[in-house]
Short mmCIF file of N, CA and C in Angstrom, two decimals:
data_model
loop_
_atom_site.label_atom_id
_atom_site.label_comp_id
_atom_site.label_asym_id
_atom_site.label_seq_id
_atom_site.Cartn_x
_atom_site.Cartn_y
_atom_site.Cartn_z
N VAL A 1 -3.50 -69.91 -36.10
CA VAL A 1 -2.11 -70.19 -35.74
C VAL A 1 -1.65 -71.50 -36.36
N TRP A 2 -2.46 -72.56 -36.23
CA TRP A 2 -1.99 -73.89 -36.64
C TRP A 2 -2.00 -74.07 -38.15
N ASP A 3 -2.91 -73.39 -38.85
CA ASP A 3 -2.83 -73.44 -40.31
C ASP A 3 -1.55 -72.76 -40.78
N LYS A 4 -1.18 -71.65 -40.16
CA LYS A 4 0.05 -70.94 -40.53
C LYS A 4 1.28 -71.80 -40.22
N VAL A 5 1.28 -72.44 -39.05
CA VAL A 5 2.40 -73.33 -38.69
C VAL A 5 2.51 -74.47 -39.70
N SER A 6 1.37 -74.98 -40.17
CA SER A 6 1.40 -76.12 -41.08
C SER A 6 2.07 -75.79 -42.41
N GLU A 7 2.16 -74.52 -42.76
CA GLU A 7 2.83 -74.14 -43.99
C GLU A 7 4.33 -74.45 -43.93
N ARG A 8 4.85 -74.69 -42.74
CA ARG A 8 6.28 -74.97 -42.56
C ARG A 8 6.58 -76.47 -42.42
N TYR A 9 5.54 -77.30 -42.49
CA TYR A 9 5.76 -78.74 -42.35
C TYR A 9 6.61 -79.28 -43.49
N SER A 10 7.35 -80.32 -43.17
CA SER A 10 8.18 -80.99 -44.16
C SER A 10 8.14 -82.48 -43.89
N ALA A 11 8.06 -83.24 -44.95
CA ALA A 11 8.07 -84.71 -44.80
C ALA A 11 9.39 -85.19 -44.23
N GLN A 12 10.43 -84.37 -44.28
CA GLN A 12 11.74 -84.74 -43.76
C GLN A 12 11.88 -84.46 -42.27
N SER A 13 10.92 -83.75 -41.67
CA SER A 13 11.06 -83.36 -40.26
C SER A 13 11.17 -84.56 -39.33
N VAL A 14 10.64 -85.68 -39.75
CA VAL A 14 10.69 -86.88 -38.92
C VAL A 14 12.13 -87.34 -38.71
N ASN A 15 13.04 -86.91 -39.58
CA ASN A 15 14.45 -87.31 -39.48
C ASN A 15 15.26 -86.41 -38.55
N GLN A 16 14.68 -85.34 -38.04
CA GLN A 16 15.42 -84.47 -37.13
C GLN A 16 15.70 -85.20 -35.82
N PRO A 17 16.86 -84.95 -35.22
CA PRO A 17 17.26 -85.69 -34.01
C PRO A 17 16.23 -85.64 -32.88
N HIS A 18 15.62 -84.49 -32.63
CA HIS A 18 14.66 -84.42 -31.52
C HIS A 18 13.41 -85.25 -31.83
N ASN A 19 13.01 -85.34 -33.11
CA ASN A 19 11.87 -86.17 -33.47
C ASN A 19 12.21 -87.66 -33.37
N GLN A 20 13.42 -88.02 -33.76
CA GLN A 20 13.85 -89.41 -33.63
C GLN A 20 13.93 -89.82 -32.16
N ALA A 21 14.43 -88.92 -31.31
CA ALA A 21 14.52 -89.22 -29.87
C ALA A 21 13.13 -89.39 -29.28
N PHE A 22 12.20 -88.49 -29.66
CA PHE A 22 10.82 -88.63 -29.18
C PHE A 22 10.25 -89.98 -29.60
N PHE A 23 10.40 -90.32 -30.88
CA PHE A 23 9.78 -91.55 -31.38
C PHE A 23 10.35 -92.78 -30.70
N ARG A 24 11.63 -92.76 -30.40
CA ARG A 24 12.26 -93.90 -29.70
C ARG A 24 11.61 -94.08 -28.32
N VAL A 25 11.46 -92.99 -27.57
CA VAL A 25 10.82 -93.07 -26.25
C VAL A 25 9.35 -93.48 -26.38
N PHE A 26 8.68 -92.92 -27.38
CA PHE A 26 7.27 -93.27 -27.62
C PHE A 26 7.12 -94.77 -27.85
N MET A 27 7.97 -95.34 -28.70
CA MET A 27 7.89 -96.77 -28.99
C MET A 27 8.24 -97.62 -27.77
N GLU A 28 9.23 -97.19 -26.99
CA GLU A 28 9.58 -97.92 -25.77
C GLU A 28 8.41 -97.92 -24.79
N THR A 29 7.64 -96.86 -24.78
CA THR A 29 6.52 -96.73 -23.84
C THR A 29 5.27 -97.44 -24.32
N THR A 30 4.98 -97.34 -25.61
CA THR A 30 3.71 -97.85 -26.12
C THR A 30 3.78 -99.27 -26.66
N GLY A 31 4.95 -99.74 -27.03
CA GLY A 31 5.09 -101.11 -27.51
C GLY A 31 4.89 -101.25 -29.01
N VAL A 32 4.79 -102.49 -29.44
CA VAL A 32 4.69 -102.83 -30.86
C VAL A 32 3.35 -102.34 -31.42
N PRO A 33 3.38 -101.55 -32.51
CA PRO A 33 2.14 -100.98 -33.03
C PRO A 33 1.31 -101.92 -33.91
N LYS A 34 1.93 -102.94 -34.48
CA LYS A 34 1.21 -103.80 -35.43
C LYS A 34 -0.08 -104.36 -34.82
N GLY A 35 -1.17 -104.14 -35.56
CA GLY A 35 -2.46 -104.67 -35.14
C GLY A 35 -3.17 -103.87 -34.06
N ARG A 36 -2.61 -102.74 -33.67
CA ARG A 36 -3.22 -101.92 -32.62
C ARG A 36 -3.74 -100.62 -33.23
N SER A 37 -4.69 -100.00 -32.54
CA SER A 37 -5.27 -98.75 -33.03
C SER A 37 -4.69 -97.57 -32.26
N TYR A 38 -4.27 -96.54 -33.02
CA TYR A 38 -3.67 -95.33 -32.46
C TYR A 38 -4.45 -94.12 -32.93
N CYS A 39 -4.63 -93.16 -32.03
CA CYS A 39 -5.24 -91.89 -32.40
C CYS A 39 -4.32 -90.77 -31.94
N GLU A 40 -3.84 -89.98 -32.90
CA GLU A 40 -3.01 -88.82 -32.58
C GLU A 40 -3.93 -87.61 -32.53
N VAL A 41 -4.05 -87.01 -31.37
CA VAL A 41 -4.94 -85.88 -31.14
C VAL A 41 -4.12 -84.59 -31.22
N GLY A 42 -4.43 -83.75 -32.19
CA GLY A 42 -3.59 -82.58 -32.46
C GLY A 42 -2.42 -83.05 -33.30
N CYS A 43 -2.72 -83.68 -34.43
CA CYS A 43 -1.71 -84.42 -35.19
C CYS A 43 -0.71 -83.55 -35.93
N GLY A 44 -1.05 -82.31 -36.22
CA GLY A 44 -0.12 -81.50 -37.00
C GLY A 44 0.24 -82.19 -38.29
N SER A 45 1.53 -82.40 -38.53
CA SER A 45 1.99 -83.02 -39.78
C SER A 45 1.63 -84.50 -39.87
N GLY A 46 1.44 -85.15 -38.72
CA GLY A 46 1.11 -86.57 -38.72
C GLY A 46 2.27 -87.48 -39.07
N MET A 47 3.49 -86.95 -39.06
CA MET A 47 4.65 -87.74 -39.49
C MET A 47 4.90 -88.96 -38.61
N SER A 48 4.76 -88.80 -37.30
CA SER A 48 4.98 -89.94 -36.41
C SER A 48 3.89 -90.99 -36.60
N SER A 49 2.67 -90.53 -36.84
CA SER A 49 1.58 -91.48 -37.11
C SER A 49 1.83 -92.24 -38.41
N ALA A 50 2.47 -91.59 -39.38
CA ALA A 50 2.81 -92.29 -40.62
C ALA A 50 3.79 -93.43 -40.33
N LEU A 51 4.74 -93.18 -39.45
CA LEU A 51 5.67 -94.25 -39.06
C LEU A 51 4.92 -95.41 -38.41
N LEU A 52 3.94 -95.08 -37.57
CA LEU A 52 3.12 -96.13 -36.92
C LEU A 52 2.36 -96.93 -37.98
N ALA A 53 1.78 -96.23 -38.95
CA ALA A 53 1.04 -96.92 -40.02
C ALA A 53 1.97 -97.83 -40.81
N GLN A 54 3.21 -97.39 -41.05
CA GLN A 54 4.18 -98.23 -41.77
C GLN A 54 4.50 -99.50 -40.98
N MET A 55 4.33 -99.44 -39.66
CA MET A 55 4.59 -100.60 -38.80
C MET A 55 3.35 -101.44 -38.56
N GLY A 56 2.27 -101.16 -39.26
CA GLY A 56 1.08 -102.00 -39.18
C GLY A 56 0.01 -101.53 -38.23
N ALA A 57 0.09 -100.31 -37.71
CA ALA A 57 -0.94 -99.78 -36.83
C ALA A 57 -2.12 -99.28 -37.64
N ASP A 58 -3.29 -99.33 -37.03
CA ASP A 58 -4.50 -98.70 -37.56
C ASP A 58 -4.50 -97.29 -36.99
N VAL A 59 -4.35 -96.29 -37.85
CA VAL A 59 -4.09 -94.92 -37.41
C VAL A 59 -5.26 -93.99 -37.71
N SER A 60 -5.60 -93.17 -36.72
CA SER A 60 -6.55 -92.07 -36.88
C SER A 60 -5.87 -90.80 -36.43
N LEU A 61 -6.16 -89.70 -37.12
CA LEU A 61 -5.55 -88.41 -36.81
C LEU A 61 -6.64 -87.36 -36.62
N VAL A 62 -6.48 -86.56 -35.57
CA VAL A 62 -7.43 -85.49 -35.26
C VAL A 62 -6.67 -84.17 -35.23
N ASP A 63 -7.21 -83.16 -35.90
CA ASP A 63 -6.66 -81.81 -35.78
C ASP A 63 -7.76 -80.82 -36.09
N ILE A 64 -7.67 -79.65 -35.49
CA ILE A 64 -8.64 -78.60 -35.75
C ILE A 64 -8.30 -77.81 -37.00
N ALA A 65 -7.03 -77.85 -37.42
CA ALA A 65 -6.54 -77.04 -38.54
C ALA A 65 -6.67 -77.80 -39.86
N PRO A 66 -7.47 -77.29 -40.79
CA PRO A 66 -7.65 -78.00 -42.06
C PRO A 66 -6.36 -78.13 -42.87
N LYS A 67 -5.48 -77.13 -42.84
CA LYS A 67 -4.23 -77.23 -43.60
C LYS A 67 -3.30 -78.29 -43.02
N ALA A 68 -3.30 -78.43 -41.71
CA ALA A 68 -2.49 -79.48 -41.08
C ALA A 68 -3.00 -80.85 -41.52
N LEU A 69 -4.31 -81.04 -41.47
CA LEU A 69 -4.87 -82.33 -41.90
C LEU A 69 -4.61 -82.59 -43.38
N GLU A 70 -4.66 -81.55 -44.19
CA GLU A 70 -4.40 -81.74 -45.62
C GLU A 70 -2.95 -82.17 -45.84
N PHE A 71 -2.00 -81.59 -45.10
CA PHE A 71 -0.61 -82.02 -45.21
C PHE A 71 -0.50 -83.50 -44.82
N ALA A 72 -1.09 -83.86 -43.68
CA ALA A 72 -1.02 -85.25 -43.22
C ALA A 72 -1.67 -86.19 -44.23
N ARG A 73 -2.84 -85.83 -44.72
CA ARG A 73 -3.56 -86.66 -45.68
C ARG A 73 -2.72 -86.85 -46.96
N SER A 74 -2.12 -85.78 -47.44
CA SER A 74 -1.30 -85.83 -48.64
C SER A 74 -0.06 -86.69 -48.41
N ASN A 75 0.57 -86.54 -47.25
CA ASN A 75 1.76 -87.32 -46.94
C ASN A 75 1.42 -88.81 -46.85
N PHE A 76 0.31 -89.15 -46.20
CA PHE A 76 -0.11 -90.55 -46.13
C PHE A 76 -0.34 -91.11 -47.53
N ALA A 77 -1.01 -90.33 -48.39
CA ALA A 77 -1.28 -90.78 -49.76
C ALA A 77 0.03 -90.99 -50.51
N ASN A 78 0.97 -90.05 -50.38
CA ASN A 78 2.27 -90.18 -51.07
C ASN A 78 3.03 -91.41 -50.62
N LEU A 79 2.83 -91.80 -49.36
CA LEU A 79 3.51 -92.99 -48.83
C LEU A 79 2.72 -94.27 -49.06
N GLY A 80 1.52 -94.15 -49.62
CA GLY A 80 0.67 -95.32 -49.85
C GLY A 80 0.11 -95.89 -48.57
N LEU A 81 -0.13 -95.02 -47.59
CA LEU A 81 -0.62 -95.46 -46.27
C LEU A 81 -2.08 -95.08 -46.07
N GLN A 82 -2.76 -95.88 -45.25
CA GLN A 82 -4.15 -95.63 -44.92
C GLN A 82 -4.25 -94.99 -43.53
N ALA A 83 -5.22 -94.12 -43.35
CA ALA A 83 -5.53 -93.53 -42.05
C ALA A 83 -6.92 -92.93 -42.13
N THR A 84 -7.48 -92.65 -40.98
CA THR A 84 -8.75 -91.94 -40.89
C THR A 84 -8.44 -90.56 -40.32
N PHE A 85 -8.99 -89.53 -40.95
CA PHE A 85 -8.70 -88.14 -40.58
C PHE A 85 -9.97 -87.47 -40.08
N TYR A 86 -9.84 -86.76 -38.96
CA TYR A 86 -10.97 -86.05 -38.37
C TYR A 86 -10.59 -84.59 -38.14
N GLN A 87 -11.33 -83.68 -38.76
CA GLN A 87 -11.15 -82.26 -38.45
C GLN A 87 -12.12 -81.96 -37.32
N GLN A 88 -11.57 -81.91 -36.10
CA GLN A 88 -12.40 -81.71 -34.92
C GLN A 88 -11.64 -80.95 -33.85
N ASP A 89 -12.39 -80.35 -32.96
CA ASP A 89 -11.85 -79.71 -31.77
C ASP A 89 -11.50 -80.82 -30.78
N ALA A 90 -10.25 -80.88 -30.39
CA ALA A 90 -9.80 -81.95 -29.49
C ALA A 90 -10.49 -81.90 -28.13
N LEU A 91 -11.05 -80.77 -27.77
CA LEU A 91 -11.73 -80.65 -26.47
C LEU A 91 -13.16 -81.18 -26.51
N GLN A 92 -13.67 -81.45 -27.71
CA GLN A 92 -15.03 -81.96 -27.87
C GLN A 92 -15.08 -82.90 -29.07
N MET A 93 -14.33 -83.96 -29.01
CA MET A 93 -14.26 -84.88 -30.14
C MET A 93 -15.56 -85.67 -30.29
N GLU A 94 -15.92 -85.90 -31.54
CA GLU A 94 -17.11 -86.69 -31.85
C GLU A 94 -16.71 -88.12 -32.17
N LEU A 95 -15.87 -88.69 -31.34
CA LEU A 95 -15.42 -90.07 -31.50
C LEU A 95 -16.02 -90.89 -30.37
N GLU A 96 -16.27 -92.17 -30.65
CA GLU A 96 -16.90 -93.04 -29.67
C GLU A 96 -15.98 -93.32 -28.49
N ASP A 97 -16.58 -93.51 -27.35
CA ASP A 97 -15.85 -93.90 -26.13
C ASP A 97 -15.11 -95.21 -26.37
N GLY A 98 -13.93 -95.33 -25.77
CA GLY A 98 -13.21 -96.60 -25.76
C GLY A 98 -12.86 -97.16 -27.12
N THR A 99 -12.47 -96.33 -28.06
CA THR A 99 -12.24 -96.76 -29.44
C THR A 99 -10.80 -97.20 -29.70
N PHE A 100 -9.82 -96.60 -29.05
CA PHE A 100 -8.42 -96.78 -29.44
C PHE A 100 -7.57 -97.43 -28.36
N ASP A 101 -6.56 -98.19 -28.81
CA ASP A 101 -5.60 -98.79 -27.88
C ASP A 101 -4.66 -97.74 -27.30
N VAL A 102 -4.21 -96.80 -28.14
CA VAL A 102 -3.30 -95.74 -27.72
C VAL A 102 -3.82 -94.41 -28.26
N VAL A 103 -3.99 -93.46 -27.37
CA VAL A 103 -4.37 -92.10 -27.75
C VAL A 103 -3.24 -91.20 -27.28
N TRP A 104 -2.73 -90.36 -28.18
CA TRP A 104 -1.51 -89.65 -27.84
C TRP A 104 -1.42 -88.29 -28.53
N ASN A 105 -0.52 -87.49 -27.99
CA ASN A 105 -0.11 -86.26 -28.68
C ASN A 105 1.26 -85.84 -28.18
N CYS A 106 1.87 -84.97 -28.96
CA CYS A 106 3.18 -84.43 -28.63
C CYS A 106 3.18 -82.96 -29.00
N GLY A 107 3.45 -82.11 -28.03
CA GLY A 107 3.50 -80.69 -28.31
C GLY A 107 2.14 -80.04 -28.46
N VAL A 108 1.15 -80.55 -27.76
CA VAL A 108 -0.21 -80.01 -27.85
C VAL A 108 -0.67 -79.46 -26.51
N LEU A 109 -0.54 -80.22 -25.45
CA LEU A 109 -1.10 -79.88 -24.15
C LEU A 109 -0.66 -78.51 -23.64
N GLU A 110 0.57 -78.12 -23.91
CA GLU A 110 1.10 -76.87 -23.39
C GLU A 110 0.46 -75.63 -24.02
N HIS A 111 -0.34 -75.82 -25.05
CA HIS A 111 -0.99 -74.68 -25.72
C HIS A 111 -2.37 -74.37 -25.15
N PHE A 112 -2.71 -75.01 -24.04
CA PHE A 112 -3.99 -74.76 -23.38
C PHE A 112 -3.76 -74.21 -21.98
N TYR A 113 -4.69 -73.39 -21.51
CA TYR A 113 -4.70 -73.00 -20.11
C TYR A 113 -5.20 -74.20 -19.32
N ASP A 114 -5.06 -74.18 -18.01
CA ASP A 114 -5.34 -75.36 -17.19
C ASP A 114 -6.70 -76.00 -17.44
N PRO A 115 -7.82 -75.26 -17.53
CA PRO A 115 -9.10 -75.92 -17.80
C PRO A 115 -9.09 -76.69 -19.14
N GLY A 116 -8.44 -76.12 -20.14
CA GLY A 116 -8.34 -76.81 -21.43
C GLY A 116 -7.47 -78.04 -21.35
N LYS A 117 -6.41 -77.97 -20.57
CA LYS A 117 -5.54 -79.15 -20.38
C LYS A 117 -6.36 -80.30 -19.80
N LEU A 118 -7.13 -79.99 -18.75
CA LEU A 118 -7.94 -81.03 -18.11
C LEU A 118 -8.96 -81.61 -19.08
N GLN A 119 -9.62 -80.74 -19.86
CA GLN A 119 -10.62 -81.22 -20.81
C GLN A 119 -9.98 -82.08 -21.89
N LEU A 120 -8.81 -81.68 -22.37
CA LEU A 120 -8.11 -82.47 -23.39
C LEU A 120 -7.76 -83.85 -22.86
N ILE A 121 -7.23 -83.91 -21.66
CA ILE A 121 -6.87 -85.20 -21.06
C ILE A 121 -8.12 -86.06 -20.86
N ARG A 122 -9.20 -85.46 -20.42
CA ARG A 122 -10.46 -86.21 -20.24
C ARG A 122 -10.94 -86.80 -21.58
N GLU A 123 -10.88 -85.98 -22.62
CA GLU A 123 -11.32 -86.44 -23.94
C GLU A 123 -10.43 -87.58 -24.44
N MET A 124 -9.14 -87.42 -24.27
CA MET A 124 -8.22 -88.47 -24.71
C MET A 124 -8.48 -89.77 -23.95
N ARG A 125 -8.69 -89.64 -22.67
CA ARG A 125 -8.98 -90.83 -21.85
C ARG A 125 -10.31 -91.46 -22.25
N ARG A 126 -11.29 -90.62 -22.55
CA ARG A 126 -12.63 -91.11 -22.91
C ARG A 126 -12.58 -91.99 -24.15
N ILE A 127 -11.76 -91.65 -25.14
CA ILE A 127 -11.75 -92.42 -26.39
C ILE A 127 -10.74 -93.58 -26.35
N THR A 128 -10.07 -93.75 -25.22
CA THR A 128 -9.11 -94.85 -25.04
C THR A 128 -9.83 -96.07 -24.50
N ARG A 129 -9.53 -97.22 -25.07
CA ARG A 129 -10.13 -98.48 -24.59
C ARG A 129 -9.71 -98.75 -23.15
N PRO A 130 -10.55 -99.44 -22.39
CA PRO A 130 -10.12 -99.88 -21.06
C PRO A 130 -8.83 -100.70 -21.19
N GLY A 131 -7.85 -100.37 -20.38
CA GLY A 131 -6.55 -101.04 -20.45
C GLY A 131 -5.63 -100.44 -21.49
N GLY A 132 -6.11 -99.43 -22.22
CA GLY A 132 -5.29 -98.76 -23.24
C GLY A 132 -4.37 -97.73 -22.59
N LEU A 133 -3.74 -96.94 -23.41
CA LEU A 133 -2.73 -96.01 -22.94
C LEU A 133 -2.97 -94.62 -23.51
N VAL A 134 -2.89 -93.62 -22.63
CA VAL A 134 -2.85 -92.22 -23.05
C VAL A 134 -1.41 -91.76 -22.87
N PHE A 135 -0.84 -91.23 -23.94
CA PHE A 135 0.55 -90.78 -23.94
C PHE A 135 0.58 -89.31 -24.33
N ILE A 136 1.18 -88.48 -23.47
CA ILE A 136 1.28 -87.04 -23.73
C ILE A 136 2.73 -86.62 -23.55
N ALA A 137 3.26 -85.93 -24.56
CA ALA A 137 4.62 -85.40 -24.48
C ALA A 137 4.57 -83.88 -24.65
N VAL A 138 5.37 -83.19 -23.87
CA VAL A 138 5.44 -81.72 -23.93
C VAL A 138 6.90 -81.30 -24.03
N PRO A 139 7.15 -80.08 -24.52
CA PRO A 139 8.55 -79.61 -24.59
C PRO A 139 9.19 -79.57 -23.20
N ASN A 140 10.48 -79.76 -23.17
CA ASN A 140 11.24 -79.70 -21.93
C ASN A 140 11.61 -78.24 -21.67
N HIS A 141 10.85 -77.59 -20.80
CA HIS A 141 11.10 -76.18 -20.51
C HIS A 141 12.29 -75.98 -19.57
N LEU A 142 12.95 -77.03 -19.21
CA LEU A 142 14.20 -76.91 -18.46
C LEU A 142 15.40 -77.01 -19.40
N HIS A 143 15.14 -77.17 -20.67
CA HIS A 143 16.20 -77.26 -21.69
C HIS A 143 16.56 -75.84 -22.10
N LEU A 144 17.71 -75.37 -21.65
CA LEU A 144 18.10 -73.97 -21.84
C LEU A 144 18.16 -73.53 -23.30
N PRO A 145 18.71 -74.32 -24.24
CA PRO A 145 18.69 -73.86 -25.63
C PRO A 145 17.27 -73.65 -26.16
N PHE A 146 16.35 -74.53 -25.80
CA PHE A 146 14.95 -74.36 -26.23
C PHE A 146 14.38 -73.06 -25.66
N MET A 147 14.56 -72.85 -24.37
CA MET A 147 14.00 -71.67 -23.72
C MET A 147 14.61 -70.38 -24.28
N LEU A 148 15.91 -70.39 -24.54
CA LEU A 148 16.57 -69.22 -25.11
C LEU A 148 16.04 -68.94 -26.52
N GLY A 149 15.94 -69.98 -27.32
CA GLY A 149 15.42 -69.82 -28.68
C GLY A 149 13.99 -69.31 -28.69
N LYS A 150 13.18 -69.84 -27.78
CA LYS A 150 11.79 -69.39 -27.68
C LYS A 150 11.73 -67.92 -27.27
N LYS A 151 12.48 -67.56 -26.25
CA LYS A 151 12.47 -66.17 -25.77
C LYS A 151 12.92 -65.21 -26.86
N LEU A 152 13.99 -65.57 -27.57
CA LEU A 152 14.46 -64.71 -28.66
C LEU A 152 13.41 -64.57 -29.76
N ALA A 153 12.76 -65.67 -30.11
CA ALA A 153 11.71 -65.62 -31.13
C ALA A 153 10.54 -64.75 -30.66
N GLU A 154 10.17 -64.87 -29.39
CA GLU A 154 9.08 -64.03 -28.86
C GLU A 154 9.47 -62.55 -28.91
N LEU A 155 10.70 -62.23 -28.49
CA LEU A 155 11.16 -60.84 -28.50
C LEU A 155 11.20 -60.27 -29.93
N ARG A 156 11.53 -61.11 -30.89
CA ARG A 156 11.58 -60.66 -32.29
C ARG A 156 10.22 -60.70 -32.96
N GLY A 157 9.20 -61.22 -32.24
CA GLY A 157 7.85 -61.28 -32.79
C GLY A 157 7.67 -62.35 -33.84
N ILE A 158 8.50 -63.41 -33.78
CA ILE A 158 8.40 -64.47 -34.79
C ILE A 158 8.08 -65.85 -34.17
N TRP A 159 7.69 -65.88 -32.89
CA TRP A 159 7.29 -67.15 -32.28
C TRP A 159 5.97 -67.57 -32.91
N PRO A 160 5.93 -68.68 -33.67
CA PRO A 160 4.73 -69.00 -34.44
C PRO A 160 3.66 -69.79 -33.70
N TYR A 161 3.94 -70.25 -32.48
CA TYR A 161 3.09 -71.26 -31.85
C TYR A 161 2.06 -70.72 -30.87
N GLY A 162 1.84 -69.42 -30.83
CA GLY A 162 0.83 -68.87 -29.94
C GLY A 162 1.18 -69.11 -28.48
N PHE A 163 0.14 -69.17 -27.65
CA PHE A 163 0.32 -69.38 -26.21
C PHE A 163 0.99 -70.72 -25.95
N GLU A 164 1.96 -70.71 -25.04
CA GLU A 164 2.60 -71.96 -24.62
C GLU A 164 2.88 -71.86 -23.14
N ASP A 165 2.23 -72.70 -22.37
CA ASP A 165 2.37 -72.72 -20.93
C ASP A 165 3.73 -73.30 -20.52
N ASP A 166 4.24 -72.82 -19.43
CA ASP A 166 5.50 -73.29 -18.85
C ASP A 166 5.20 -74.53 -18.01
N LEU A 167 5.48 -75.69 -18.54
CA LEU A 167 5.15 -76.93 -17.83
C LEU A 167 6.38 -77.50 -17.10
N THR A 168 6.99 -76.65 -16.29
CA THR A 168 8.10 -77.10 -15.46
C THR A 168 7.53 -77.76 -14.21
N PRO A 169 8.35 -78.45 -13.44
CA PRO A 169 7.84 -79.07 -12.21
C PRO A 169 7.17 -78.09 -11.24
N ARG A 170 7.58 -76.82 -11.26
CA ARG A 170 6.92 -75.87 -10.36
C ARG A 170 5.56 -75.46 -10.87
#
């Protein structure tokens, strides 16, 4: 699923309004990135991590999909940015405990059933330094245009993202 999704990545996607809104909230929550270490777990395109690297963060990216990592690696190279890339299962990462100041993802957690969600959060917490921050963002399933678009795509058989749990308050 994720290699197929990665075929649609674009270096311009970071300029879309919903991505800009996410990044603004992310920065307000996590603070100044310069001199801090960030790990994006389930990085996909890695575009937001590239912005962090441009601001002086030490960036690591984890994804299970080789095509997604190749897009991110190529984009970082095109921008002249450094990062460390790991092709790993986010539920069993081979990264040392307490390594990063901020461990985060956006649009990843909802693709797991509850046991996987718990394991992913545990892994993210495990690789976060004491006093560090775990940041997780998920789609707003109370946003009617998103839900309508998703339902229509599912009915037409073109929803590309596989299983996606309904993470509403209920």
